[in-house]
């Protein structure tokens, strides 16, 4: 049902960008267990039979015996909560058993997550879906998971281009599923540009004065949204002045404090508040309201994700706009990629999706779909 509405919105608002093609070479190195005694040999033979049976099950579409390990960088992240809930539901819808899906919280700590990956490898999961705490750890993660012969689907935090190239060059069963964060940044800038200078340039100096509240700076989503939101304005010939740029680590409370400080320091000069995600935009809104400012009248505020609360604010005019970060498409593509690996098919090394720009015009429609 939600999928249908989503398809409609996507078809109506943008070009299709889902790329789910096939890579052209294979991977999977399976380590044979050491067999020192007759019993162990028999066990190994049994394991082989089980494995052969599993392959047949998967090929015939029976995924109910397959074990899926899912690592999330941090459970308390609002967006990743939507993502993992949908991922689990969709995996079950596709035929996996709920008890064979294990989702763990990396607590925003890479050593914790690395230990969880080791445990999944020891437990011989059939496929791993990983939202890395640090995308720079991807090389180490990939090496150990590939070595164990387990297919790997990265989500949400994109490893760098060199790492993705390694998967391709080696023909490994590894892929990344996510949206191109440049697009979300561009949409944020356009949300402001589309209001027109007469409205946004409150002090009439011919420039847009803004503050930027960034997510985790290691994360490419934060880097691109920061860059491309402003670029959309300058590309349109609009002059900008950055009054402040702070790191709120994707978190509402941190953003509230940072925006309160910035408002204290720069006051009325601030015309626009860009936040790399909605959680931080909600924090920014609290600070804006405490400072007696009114979004849409004497300040403008944009986020990314389309959390329900943010969409309600867009509908009420207490946020200027947001950008829908499609957790349905991303979680479904991640599960579909995992299924392809399990059934012996290949995946492209990058599986993308599109963001959707959200204004007061379509916010209700998006809210009906995400709720
Ligand atoms: C989302 C953020 C989230 C982050 C986690 C981003 O794509 O927009 O809300 O905190 O992913 O990595």
Coordinates of C-alpha atoms and ligand atoms in Angstrom, one line a residue, residues 73 77 79-80 156-157 219 221 225 250 277 305 325, ligand 1:
X73 CA 25.5 2.4 13.7
X77 CA 19.1 7.8 15.4
X79 CA 16.1 8.1 10.6
X80 CA 17.9 4.7 11.2
X156 CA 23.3 4.6 4.5
X157 CA 27.0 5.5 5.1
X219 CA 29.7 11.0 6.9
X221 CA 25.8 12.7 3.6
X225 CA 24.5 18.4 2.1
X250 CA 22.7 14.5 13.6
X277 CA 18.9 16.4 8.9
X305 CA 14.6 13.1 6.0
X325 CA 15.1 10.5 2.5
Ligands
LIG1 C1 20.1 10.9 7.6 C2 20.4 11.3 9.1 C3 21.0 10.1 9.8 C4 22.2 9.6 9.1 C5 22.8 8.4 9.8 C6 21.4 10.4 7.0 O1 21.2 9.9 5.7 O2 19.6 12.0 6.9 O3 19.2 11.6 9.7 O4 21.3 10.6 11.1 O5 21.9 9.3 7.8 O6 24.0 8.0 9.1

